[in-house]
Amino acid sequence: MLSKPTSFAFIIVAFGALFILQQWRHPIFHFLLLSYFFFAIKTYFLKSKQPRPVYLVDFACYKPPSKCKVPFSSFIHHASMIEAFDTESVEFMAKTLVSSGLSQETYLPPALHCIPPKTHHRESINEAQMVLFPVMDELLSKTKLSPHDIDILIVNCSGFCPSPSLSSIIINKYSMKSDIKSYNLSGMGCSAGTIGVDLAQNLLKTHENKTAIVLSTEILSTGWYSGHEKPKLILNCVFRMGGAGILLSNKKQAENTSKYKLIHSLRTQRAYDDTAYYAVYREEDSRGILGVTFNKDLLQAVSETLRSHITLLGSQILPFTEQFFHVISILRKKLIDKSAEIYTPSFKTVVQHFCLPSSGKPLIREVAKGLNLNGRNIEPALMTLHRFGNQSSSSWWYELGYMEGKWRVKKGDKIWVLGLGTGIKCCSLVLECLRPIVEDDKKSPWSCCIQQYPIQ
């Protein structure tokens, strides 16, 4: 909406024009005056209909208990004791762990520490409660909100979709109000966390003066694979426990209390292309055991998906000069010199920090190559992968927590959160920091180890 000073300015100028033009009786001056009034009224009403900005008030990340840590030696020892795995499968998982970029201190849920692992429905419910309840508690504590203050609740978990839903479990636990708008997202892959925030933003643009919470996690006990097919064994090795809660609001007072403002979002997908659709695919193996296959075409599909996504995003947020050089390089390659390289626009001209998919070192480096990012730009993703593993839809918030823990985020800085998920789907969020982030968050999962990073 227009501020009061702006509204008064319209009125003063209008009356000033009326006072001057009443001395001029030529019809053209009356036409000009009438046109001005129409323009002023149209501008006022158009701006008054614009939705309020959406703010990211704060977020919280889950740190599993120490008893859930799984050193490589323990993982391999347990795997060798599970009858479902043969020697070749165990050796493959051992090699995958060593090259994964994970440390010895990542976490698996209690159900997967059992021999054999427990993958029953009840264990998955327990895991969901173990992650989501502490995240919700911490988020409400940090923001000093009551569960009854929440108007919108979005819970995303790709592989586990119980009935009642995970969102209903949260509503039941916290006795939330009856008219809360709740949503449960499943099957969206690692991009679900950013998609959940995008959904919350769209809802907040429609409903004024509301508060929304997005809870992101992945339940590992459901996705555990007990078979011999190597592409399906990768999930056992790199996916680890994690969860995050994000509080968003469009209330006027949120501007003074929030960490960030959500200034742009974009969603694209490539599911129409078979290569992308089958790049990561959940299916049964030859023995009927369900697992997630990571196909060899994954990096190629990611590269193609990112290329079209960042082209569209760049056209919306990059300065004209970067777009101009990119277009000129394309024309030169097509019309003059086919061997010439296409200029890659620099997103670092408008973005200071990057939260990238931490699905694995090859993927992180592939994304970095496509965006011309340096070691410092991809450090949060690599360090999050090292300390906590691939936490699917919640990884980005651990990366943002890493940057906050390093005191790198300054007022006015832009953060690009890039989500990639099965399909392949791509979702970008661009945040603007509203205040210096220098508080020492004792509950952050990074609080006890941030000084050890980065690890070369």
Coordinates of C-alpha atoms in Angstrom, one line a residue:
M1 CA 0.0 0.0 0.0
L2 CA 1.0 3.6 -0.4
S3 CA 2.3 5.3 2.7
K4 CA 0.4 8.3 4.2
P5 CA 3.0 10.8 3.0
T6 CA 2.7 9.4 -0.6
S7 CA -1.1 9.7 -0.4
F8 CA -1.0 13.3 0.9
A9 CA 1.5 14.1 -1.9
F10 CA -1.0 13.0 -4.5
I11 CA -3.7 15.1 -3.0
I12 CA -1.5 18.2 -2.6
V13 CA -0.3 18.0 -6.2
A14 CA -3.8 17.4 -7.5
F15 CA -5.2 20.5 -5.7
G16 CA -2.2 22.5 -6.9
A17 CA -2.9 21.5 -10.4
L18 CA -6.6 22.4 -10.0
F19 CA -5.8 25.8 -8.6
I20 CA -3.5 26.6 -11.6
L21 CA -5.6 25.1 -14.3
Q22 CA -8.8 26.7 -13.3
Q23 CA -7.4 29.9 -14.7
W24 CA -6.9 28.2 -18.1
R25 CA -10.2 27.5 -19.7
H26 CA -8.9 25.8 -22.9
P27 CA -10.3 22.2 -23.1
I28 CA -6.9 20.7 -23.5
F29 CA -5.9 21.7 -19.9
H30 CA -9.1 20.2 -18.5
F31 CA -8.2 17.0 -20.4
L32 CA -4.7 17.0 -18.9
L33 CA -6.1 17.5 -15.4
L34 CA -8.6 14.7 -15.8
S35 CA -5.9 12.4 -17.1
Y36 CA -3.7 13.2 -14.2
F37 CA -6.5 12.3 -11.7
F38 CA -7.2 9.0 -13.5
F39 CA -3.4 8.2 -13.4
A40 CA -3.1 9.0 -9.7
I41 CA -6.1 6.9 -8.8
K42 CA -5.0 4.0 -10.9
T43 CA -1.5 4.1 -9.4
Y44 CA -2.9 4.3 -5.9
F45 CA -5.2 1.3 -6.2
L46 CA -2.6 -0.8 -8.1
K47 CA -0.1 -0.3 -5.3
S48 CA -2.6 -0.8 -2.6
K49 CA -3.4 -4.2 -4.0
Q50 CA 0.2 -5.4 -4.0
P51 CA 0.8 -8.1 -1.3
R52 CA 2.9 -7.3 1.7
P53 CA 6.5 -8.5 1.6
V54 CA 7.2 -12.0 2.9
Y55 CA 9.8 -12.2 5.6
L56 CA 11.9 -15.2 6.8
V57 CA 11.7 -14.5 10.5
D58 CA 14.1 -17.2 11.7
F59 CA 14.9 -20.9 11.2
A60 CA 16.0 -23.9 13.3
C61 CA 18.0 -27.0 12.4
Y62 CA 18.0 -30.3 14.1
K63 CA 21.1 -31.8 15.7
P64 CA 20.8 -35.5 16.3
P65 CA 22.0 -37.0 19.6
S66 CA 25.6 -38.3 19.8
K67 CA 24.3 -41.9 20.1
C68 CA 23.2 -41.7 16.5
K69 CA 26.6 -41.1 15.1
V70 CA 27.8 -43.6 12.6
P71 CA 31.6 -43.8 11.9
F72 CA 32.6 -45.6 8.7
S73 CA 33.9 -48.5 10.7
S74 CA 30.6 -49.0 12.5
F75 CA 28.6 -48.7 9.3
I76 CA 30.7 -51.3 7.4
H77 CA 30.8 -53.6 10.4
H78 CA 27.0 -53.5 10.7
A79 CA 26.5 -53.9 7.0
S80 CA 28.7 -57.0 6.9
M81 CA 26.5 -58.6 9.6
I82 CA 23.3 -58.0 7.7
E83 CA 22.4 -61.1 5.7
A84 CA 20.8 -59.1 2.9
F85 CA 24.2 -57.8 1.8
D86 CA 26.8 -59.9 0.1
T87 CA 30.6 -59.2 0.2
E88 CA 30.5 -57.2 -3.1
S89 CA 27.7 -55.0 -1.8
V90 CA 29.6 -54.2 1.4
E91 CA 32.8 -53.4 -0.5
F92 CA 30.9 -51.1 -2.8
M93 CA 29.4 -49.2 0.1
A94 CA 32.8 -48.9 1.8
K95 CA 34.3 -47.4 -1.3
T96 CA 31.3 -45.0 -1.7
L97 CA 31.7 -43.8 1.9
V98 CA 35.4 -43.1 1.5
S99 CA 34.8 -41.0 -1.6
S100 CA 31.6 -39.4 -0.5
G101 CA 32.9 -36.3 1.3
L102 CA 31.2 -37.3 4.6
S103 CA 33.0 -37.2 7.9
Q104 CA 33.0 -39.9 10.6
E105 CA 30.4 -37.9 12.6
T106 CA 27.2 -38.0 10.5
Y107 CA 24.0 -39.5 12.0
L108 CA 21.6 -42.3 11.2
P109 CA 18.3 -42.9 13.1
P110 CA 18.2 -45.5 15.9
A111 CA 16.2 -47.9 13.7
L112 CA 19.1 -48.2 11.2
H113 CA 21.6 -49.0 14.0
C114 CA 19.7 -52.3 14.6
I115 CA 20.8 -55.5 12.9
P116 CA 18.9 -56.0 10.7
P117 CA 17.7 -52.4 10.3
K118 CA 14.1 -51.8 11.4
T119 CA 12.1 -50.3 8.6
H120 CA 8.6 -50.8 9.9
H121 CA 5.9 -48.0 9.8
R122 CA 6.1 -47.5 13.6
E123 CA 9.9 -46.9 13.4
S124 CA 9.3 -44.3 10.7
I125 CA 6.8 -42.5 12.8
N126 CA 9.2 -42.5 15.8
E127 CA 11.9 -41.1 13.6
A128 CA 9.6 -38.3 12.3
Q129 CA 8.7 -37.4 15.8
M130 CA 12.3 -37.5 16.9
V131 CA 13.3 -34.9 14.3
L132 CA 10.2 -32.7 13.8
F133 CA 9.2 -32.1 17.5
P134 CA 12.6 -30.7 18.6
V135 CA 12.8 -28.5 15.5
M136 CA 9.3 -27.2 16.1
D137 CA 10.1 -26.6 19.8
E138 CA 13.3 -24.7 19.0
L139 CA 11.6 -22.6 16.3
L140 CA 8.8 -21.5 18.6
S141 CA 11.2 -20.8 21.4
K142 CA 13.5 -18.7 19.3
T143 CA 10.6 -16.6 17.9
K144 CA 8.6 -16.5 21.1
L145 CA 5.5 -17.8 19.4
S146 CA 2.6 -20.0 20.6
P147 CA 1.4 -22.8 18.4
H148 CA -1.9 -21.0 18.2
D149 CA -0.1 -18.1 16.4
I150 CA 0.6 -20.3 13.4
D151 CA -1.8 -19.8 10.5
I152 CA -0.2 -22.0 7.9
L153 CA 1.7 -25.3 8.3
I154 CA 3.6 -27.0 5.5
V155 CA 5.5 -30.3 6.2
N156 CA 7.6 -31.9 3.5
C157 CA 9.0 -35.4 3.5
S158 CA 9.5 -37.2 0.2
G159 CA 9.7 -40.9 1.0
F160 CA 7.4 -41.3 4.0
C161 CA 3.7 -40.3 3.7
P162 CA 1.7 -41.8 6.6
S163 CA -2.0 -41.4 7.2
P164 CA -2.8 -39.3 9.2
S165 CA -0.2 -37.1 7.5
L166 CA 2.9 -35.6 9.1
S167 CA 1.2 -32.2 9.2
S168 CA -1.6 -33.8 11.2
I169 CA 0.9 -35.3 13.6
I170 CA 2.3 -31.8 14.3
I171 CA -1.2 -30.3 14.7
N172 CA -2.2 -33.0 17.1
K173 CA 1.0 -32.7 19.1
Y174 CA 0.8 -28.9 19.5
S175 CA -3.0 -28.6 19.7
M176 CA -3.0 -26.0 16.9
K177 CA -6.1 -24.1 16.0
S178 CA -8.9 -25.6 14.0
D179 CA -8.7 -23.2 11.1
I180 CA -5.0 -23.6 10.4
K181 CA -4.2 -24.2 6.7
S182 CA -2.1 -27.4 6.6
Y183 CA -0.3 -29.0 3.7
N184 CA 1.8 -32.2 3.4
L185 CA 4.3 -32.5 0.5
S186 CA 5.7 -35.9 -0.5
G187 CA 7.6 -37.3 -3.5
M188 CA 9.2 -34.0 -4.3
G189 CA 12.8 -35.1 -3.7
C190 CA 15.5 -32.9 -2.2
S191 CA 14.0 -29.8 -3.7
A192 CA 10.9 -30.1 -1.4
G193 CA 12.4 -27.7 1.3
T194 CA 12.6 -24.8 -1.2
I195 CA 9.3 -25.8 -2.8
G196 CA 7.7 -25.6 0.7
V197 CA 9.0 -22.1 1.2
D198 CA 7.8 -21.1 -2.3
L199 CA 4.3 -22.5 -1.4
A200 CA 4.3 -20.6 1.9
Q201 CA 5.2 -17.4 0.1
N202 CA 2.3 -17.8 -2.4
L203 CA -0.1 -18.5 0.4
L204 CA 1.1 -15.4 2.3
K205 CA 0.6 -13.3 -0.8
T206 CA -3.0 -14.4 -0.8
H207 CA -3.7 -14.2 3.0
E208 CA -2.8 -11.0 4.8
N209 CA -1.3 -10.7 8.3
K210 CA -0.5 -14.4 8.6
T211 CA 2.4 -16.6 9.9
A212 CA 3.6 -19.8 8.3
I213 CA 5.9 -22.6 9.3
V214 CA 7.6 -24.9 6.9
L215 CA 9.1 -28.2 8.3
S216 CA 11.5 -30.1 6.1
T217 CA 13.0 -33.6 6.7
E218 CA 13.5 -37.0 5.2
I219 CA 12.8 -40.3 7.0
L220 CA 15.7 -42.7 6.4
S221 CA 14.2 -45.8 7.9
T222 CA 11.7 -45.9 5.0
G223 CA 14.3 -45.4 2.3
W224 CA 16.8 -48.0 3.5
Y225 CA 17.7 -50.5 0.7
S226 CA 18.6 -54.1 1.6
G227 CA 19.6 -55.5 -1.8
H228 CA 22.5 -56.0 -4.1
E229 CA 22.0 -53.4 -6.9
K230 CA 24.8 -50.8 -6.6
P231 CA 22.9 -47.8 -7.9
K232 CA 20.4 -48.3 -5.1
L233 CA 23.0 -48.8 -2.4
I234 CA 24.3 -45.2 -2.8
L235 CA 21.3 -43.9 -0.8
N236 CA 22.4 -45.9 2.2
C237 CA 25.8 -44.4 2.2
V238 CA 25.2 -40.6 1.7
F239 CA 21.8 -39.8 3.2
R240 CA 21.8 -38.9 6.8
M241 CA 19.5 -37.5 9.6
G242 CA 18.4 -33.9 9.5
G243 CA 15.5 -31.5 9.7
A244 CA 14.7 -27.8 9.6
G245 CA 11.9 -25.5 10.5
I246 CA 11.4 -22.1 8.8
L247 CA 9.1 -19.4 10.1
L248 CA 7.7 -16.9 7.5
S249 CA 5.4 -14.0 8.0
N250 CA 3.8 -11.1 6.1
K251 CA 2.9 -9.2 9.2
K252 CA 4.0 -5.5 9.3
Q253 CA 6.0 -6.0 12.6
A254 CA 7.9 -8.9 11.0
E255 CA 10.1 -6.4 9.1
N256 CA 11.7 -5.3 12.4
T257 CA 12.3 -8.8 13.8
S258 CA 13.1 -10.9 10.8
K259 CA 16.5 -12.0 9.6
Y260 CA 15.7 -12.1 5.9
K261 CA 13.2 -10.9 3.3
L262 CA 12.2 -13.3 0.5
I263 CA 12.6 -11.1 -2.6
H264 CA 12.4 -13.7 -5.4
S265 CA 11.4 -17.3 -6.1
L266 CA 11.4 -19.4 -9.3
R267 CA 10.3 -23.0 -10.0
T268 CA 11.0 -25.0 -13.1
Q269 CA 11.0 -28.7 -13.9
R270 CA 12.1 -31.1 -16.6
A271 CA 9.9 -34.2 -15.9
Y272 CA 8.7 -34.1 -19.5
D273 CA 12.2 -35.4 -20.5
D274 CA 12.8 -39.1 -20.0
T275 CA 16.5 -38.7 -19.1
A276 CA 15.6 -36.3 -16.3
Y277 CA 12.6 -38.2 -15.2
Y278 CA 14.5 -41.4 -14.7
A279 CA 17.7 -39.8 -13.4
V280 CA 16.7 -40.6 -9.8
Y281 CA 13.9 -43.1 -9.6
R282 CA 12.3 -45.2 -6.9
E283 CA 11.5 -48.7 -8.0
E284 CA 11.8 -52.4 -7.1
D285 CA 14.9 -54.4 -8.0
S286 CA 14.9 -57.9 -9.6
R287 CA 14.0 -59.4 -6.2
G288 CA 11.1 -57.0 -5.5
I289 CA 13.1 -54.9 -2.9
L290 CA 12.2 -51.2 -3.1
G291 CA 15.0 -48.8 -3.5
V292 CA 16.1 -45.5 -5.1
T293 CA 18.2 -45.8 -8.3
F294 CA 20.8 -43.1 -9.1
N295 CA 21.3 -43.4 -12.8
K296 CA 24.6 -42.6 -14.7
D297 CA 22.8 -39.8 -16.6
L298 CA 22.1 -37.9 -13.3
L299 CA 24.8 -35.2 -13.8
Q300 CA 23.9 -34.7 -17.4
A301 CA 20.2 -34.2 -16.5
V302 CA 21.1 -31.9 -13.7
S303 CA 23.3 -29.8 -16.0
E304 CA 20.5 -29.4 -18.6
T305 CA 17.9 -28.6 -15.9
L306 CA 20.2 -26.0 -14.3
R307 CA 21.0 -24.4 -17.7
S308 CA 17.4 -23.6 -18.5
H309 CA 16.6 -22.6 -14.9
I310 CA 19.5 -20.2 -14.4
T311 CA 18.8 -18.7 -17.8
L312 CA 15.3 -17.8 -16.7
L313 CA 16.4 -16.7 -13.3
G314 CA 19.2 -14.6 -14.7
S315 CA 16.8 -12.7 -17.0
Q316 CA 14.8 -11.7 -13.9
I317 CA 17.6 -10.7 -11.4
L318 CA 20.9 -10.1 -13.3
P319 CA 21.9 -6.6 -14.3
F320 CA 21.5 -5.6 -18.0
T321 CA 25.2 -5.7 -18.7
E322 CA 25.5 -9.4 -17.7
Q323 CA 22.5 -10.3 -19.8
F324 CA 23.8 -8.3 -22.8
F325 CA 27.2 -10.0 -22.8
H326 CA 25.5 -13.4 -22.6
V327 CA 23.2 -12.8 -25.6
I328 CA 26.1 -11.3 -27.6
S329 CA 28.2 -14.4 -27.0
I330 CA 25.4 -16.7 -28.1
L331 CA 24.9 -14.7 -31.3
R332 CA 28.7 -14.7 -32.0
K333 CA 28.8 -18.5 -31.6
K334 CA 25.9 -19.1 -33.9
L335 CA 26.7 -16.5 -36.6
I336 CA 30.5 -15.9 -36.6
D337 CA 32.6 -18.4 -34.7
K338 CA 31.2 -21.7 -33.8
S339 CA 34.2 -22.5 -31.6
A340 CA 33.7 -19.4 -29.4
E341 CA 32.7 -20.0 -25.8
I342 CA 29.3 -18.7 -24.5
Y343 CA 29.8 -16.1 -21.8
T344 CA 28.4 -17.3 -18.4
P345 CA 26.8 -14.4 -16.6
S346 CA 28.1 -13.8 -13.1
F347 CA 25.5 -14.2 -10.4
K348 CA 28.1 -12.9 -8.0
T349 CA 27.2 -9.4 -9.3
V350 CA 23.9 -9.6 -7.4
V351 CA 24.3 -12.5 -4.9
Q352 CA 26.9 -12.7 -2.2
H353 CA 26.2 -16.2 -0.7
F354 CA 25.1 -19.5 -2.2
C355 CA 23.2 -22.4 -0.6
L356 CA 23.7 -25.3 -3.1
P357 CA 22.4 -28.9 -3.1
S358 CA 24.7 -30.9 -0.9
S359 CA 23.8 -34.2 -2.5
G360 CA 27.5 -35.1 -3.1
K361 CA 30.8 -33.7 -4.1
P362 CA 30.4 -34.4 -7.8
L363 CA 27.0 -32.6 -7.9
I364 CA 28.3 -29.6 -5.9
R365 CA 31.3 -29.2 -8.2
E366 CA 29.1 -29.6 -11.3
V367 CA 26.8 -26.8 -10.1
A368 CA 29.8 -24.7 -9.2
K369 CA 31.3 -25.2 -12.6
G370 CA 28.1 -24.1 -14.3
L371 CA 27.9 -20.9 -12.2
N372 CA 31.6 -20.1 -12.2
L373 CA 31.7 -20.3 -8.4
N374 CA 35.0 -20.4 -6.4
G375 CA 36.0 -22.5 -3.3
R376 CA 34.6 -20.0 -0.8
N377 CA 31.2 -19.9 -2.6
I378 CA 30.8 -23.7 -2.4
E379 CA 32.4 -24.1 1.1
P380 CA 29.0 -24.1 3.0
A381 CA 27.7 -26.9 0.8
L382 CA 30.9 -29.0 1.1
M383 CA 31.2 -28.5 4.8
T384 CA 27.6 -29.3 5.4
L385 CA 28.0 -32.5 3.4
H386 CA 31.1 -33.3 5.5
R387 CA 29.6 -32.7 8.9
F388 CA 26.0 -33.8 8.4
G389 CA 25.9 -35.7 5.1
N390 CA 23.1 -35.3 2.5
Q391 CA 20.1 -34.3 4.5
S392 CA 17.9 -34.0 1.5
S393 CA 15.4 -31.1 1.7
S394 CA 16.8 -29.6 4.9
S395 CA 20.4 -29.2 3.8
W396 CA 20.2 -25.6 2.7
W397 CA 19.3 -24.3 6.1
Y398 CA 22.4 -26.0 7.6
E399 CA 24.4 -24.2 5.0
L400 CA 22.8 -20.9 5.9
G401 CA 23.5 -21.7 9.6
Y402 CA 27.1 -22.4 8.7
M403 CA 27.4 -18.9 7.0
E404 CA 25.7 -17.3 10.0
G405 CA 28.1 -19.2 12.4
K406 CA 31.0 -17.8 10.4
W407 CA 29.5 -14.2 10.7
R408 CA 29.7 -13.9 6.9
V409 CA 26.1 -12.7 6.3
K410 CA 25.9 -8.9 6.4
K411 CA 23.0 -6.5 6.2
G412 CA 21.9 -6.1 2.6
D413 CA 23.6 -9.3 1.4
K414 CA 21.7 -11.5 -1.0
I415 CA 21.5 -15.3 -0.6
W416 CA 20.6 -17.7 -3.4
V417 CA 19.1 -20.9 -2.2
L418 CA 19.1 -23.4 -5.0
G419 CA 17.0 -26.6 -4.6
L420 CA 17.3 -29.7 -6.9
G421 CA 15.0 -32.7 -6.6
T422 CA 13.8 -35.8 -8.4
G423 CA 12.0 -35.2 -11.6
I424 CA 14.2 -33.2 -12.1
K425 CA 12.7 -30.2 -10.3
C426 CA 14.5 -27.0 -9.6
C427 CA 13.5 -24.2 -7.2
S428 CA 15.4 -21.0 -6.4
L429 CA 14.8 -18.6 -3.5
V430 CA 16.6 -15.3 -3.3
L431 CA 16.8 -13.8 0.3
E432 CA 18.0 -10.4 1.4
C433 CA 19.5 -10.0 4.8
L434 CA 17.7 -7.4 6.9
R435 CA 20.2 -7.1 9.7
P436 CA 23.7 -8.2 10.7
I437 CA 23.7 -11.8 11.8
V438 CA 26.2 -11.9 14.7
E439 CA 24.3 -13.6 17.5
D440 CA 25.9 -16.7 19.1
D441 CA 23.2 -19.4 18.7
K442 CA 24.1 -22.0 21.3
K443 CA 21.4 -24.3 19.9
S444 CA 22.8 -24.3 16.3
P445 CA 24.1 -27.7 15.2
W446 CA 27.3 -25.8 14.3
S447 CA 27.8 -24.2 17.7
C448 CA 30.2 -26.9 19.0
C449 CA 32.3 -27.4 15.8
I450 CA 32.2 -24.2 13.7
Q451 CA 35.8 -23.3 14.6
Q452 CA 37.0 -26.5 13.1
Y453 CA 35.8 -25.5 9.7
P454 CA 36.6 -25.2 6.8
I455 CA 38.4 -28.5 6.6
Q456 CA 40.7 -28.7 3.6

